[in-house]
Amino acid sequence: MRKCIGFFGGTFDPIHLGHLRLALELKQQLQLDEMSLVPCAIPPHRATPDVSAQQRLAMVQLALADCAELRWDARELQREMPSYTYDTLSELRAELGAETSICWCMGMDSFAGLETWHRWQELLGLAHVVVVARPGWELPVSGVFAEWVAQYSVKADDAPAAIHASPAGHVAILQPRLLPISATEIRAQIGAGMSPQFLVPDAVWNYIRAEGLYR
C-alpha cells in the first residue's frame, strides 16, 4: 500500500482556524496518511512577514498541540534563503523515497502565479500539486501554463485514486469547505485594538498577546 503524505505551505501569519480546518479536510478528502503544515521562512513572492519565522512556527505548534491528525514541519525555517517549493520537495522526495505519494497543497491565489516560481515545470516530477479553489480566482485559459494544467489535471472525484496510484505527477483542483477567515484581517483587527478570539485557537491568541504581536 503506497504511503500518501500531504504538505500545506504558507506564511501562517498568524495561523487561524481556516488554515487548520482546510488542512484537516484535505487530509480526509484525499485519504492521506499524514498532513503537515510547513511555515515559510522567506516567501519569494510576497513581503517577508514582520513577525519572525520562529514566532510563526511557535503559533503553528501551539495550534496543533491538541490535534493528532495534523503535524508541523519546520524545514523551510532552517534555510537562510528564499523558501523555494522546488527545494523543499526535493528534500522531501530524498527523505521519503521514490514510491511515497507526496501532495503539495496550496490556494488558487498562489497556484495562479505558479509560472513565476523557481523551476515550476519540474514540481510534478517530485509531487502532486493539490489546489484549493477560492472565490474570485480563475486560471488562465490559454498559454503555456494553461496547457500544462490541462495536461496534468485530474477531476476532483478522481483525485484520491490518482494520488494513491502514483507518487507524483497530477494537478488536482478541489473545493473543500473554506472558512472565510483572513490572516490579513486578523492582523488589522489586532492592530486596531480588537480581539480575534474564535478566529484563531485560544493558545495562539494567548501567545499573540503575551508576545505583543501585530500591534
PDB file of N, CA, C and O in Angstrom, residues 34 37 56 106 117 127 142 152 167 174 178:
ATOM      1  N   GLU A  34      -0.796  11.236   6.319  1.00  0.00           N
ATOM      2  CA  GLU A  34      -0.305  12.330   7.168  1.00  0.00           C
ATOM      3  C   GLU A  34      -0.540  13.652   6.450  1.00  0.00           C
ATOM      4  O   GLU A  34      -0.599  13.695   5.219  1.00  0.00           O
ATOM      5  N   LEU A  37       1.792  20.960   8.193  1.00  0.00           N
ATOM      6  CA  LEU A  37       1.816  22.379   7.852  1.00  0.00           C
ATOM      7  C   LEU A  37       3.271  22.829   7.826  1.00  0.00           C
ATOM      8  O   LEU A  37       4.050  22.504   8.735  1.00  0.00           O
ATOM      9  N   ARG A  56       6.149  32.579  14.207  1.00  0.00           N
ATOM     10  CA  ARG A  56       5.081  31.958  13.412  1.00  0.00           C
ATOM     11  C   ARG A  56       5.070  30.444  13.602  1.00  0.00           C
ATOM     12  O   ARG A  56       4.014  29.829  13.692  1.00  0.00           O
ATOM     13  N   MET A 106      -1.878  23.996  -1.944  1.00  0.00           N
ATOM     14  CA  MET A 106      -1.799  25.458  -1.974  1.00  0.00           C
ATOM     15  C   MET A 106      -3.146  26.041  -2.393  1.00  0.00           C
ATOM     16  O   MET A 106      -4.001  25.338  -2.942  1.00  0.00           O
ATOM     17  N   TRP A 117       7.262  30.808 -10.424  1.00  0.00           N
ATOM     18  CA  TRP A 117       8.004  30.102  -9.374  1.00  0.00           C
ATOM     19  C   TRP A 117       9.293  29.495  -9.917  1.00  0.00           C
ATOM     20  O   TRP A 117       9.404  29.158 -11.097  1.00  0.00           O
ATOM     21  N   ALA A 127       6.153  15.709  -6.951  1.00  0.00           N
ATOM     22  CA  ALA A 127       4.949  15.631  -6.117  1.00  0.00           C
ATOM     23  C   ALA A 127       3.699  15.833  -6.965  1.00  0.00           C
ATOM     24  O   ALA A 127       3.784  16.233  -8.136  1.00  0.00           O
ATOM     25  N   SER A 142      -5.470  30.177 -21.747  1.00  0.00           N
ATOM     26  CA  SER A 142      -4.564  29.948 -22.870  1.00  0.00           C
ATOM     27  C   SER A 142      -3.130  30.202 -22.417  1.00  0.00           C
ATOM     28  O   SER A 142      -2.892  30.794 -21.360  1.00  0.00           O
ATOM     29  N   TYR A 152      -2.040  17.858 -17.042  1.00  0.00           N
ATOM     30  CA  TYR A 152      -1.769  17.069 -15.842  1.00  0.00           C
ATOM     31  C   TYR A 152      -2.938  17.010 -14.851  1.00  0.00           C
ATOM     32  O   TYR A 152      -2.849  16.311 -13.842  1.00  0.00           O
ATOM     33  N   PRO A 167       3.321   8.281  -7.259  1.00  0.00           N
ATOM     34  CA  PRO A 167       3.970   9.129  -6.260  1.00  0.00           C
ATOM     35  C   PRO A 167       3.944  10.616  -6.578  1.00  0.00           C
ATOM     36  O   PRO A 167       4.119  11.445  -5.684  1.00  0.00           O
ATOM     37  N   LEU A 174      -9.463  21.157  -5.991  1.00  0.00           N
ATOM     38  CA  LEU A 174     -10.522  20.709  -5.094  1.00  0.00           C
ATOM     39  C   LEU A 174     -11.296  21.898  -4.543  1.00  0.00           C
ATOM     40  O   LEU A 174     -10.816  23.036  -4.552  1.00  0.00           O
ATOM     41  N   LEU A 178     -14.343  26.260   2.896  1.00  0.00           N
ATOM     42  CA  LEU A 178     -13.454  27.382   3.207  1.00  0.00           C
ATOM     43  C   LEU A 178     -14.107  28.255   4.264  1.00  0.00           C
ATOM     44  O   LEU A 178     -15.178  28.815   4.032  1.00  0.00           O
TER      45      LEU A 178
END
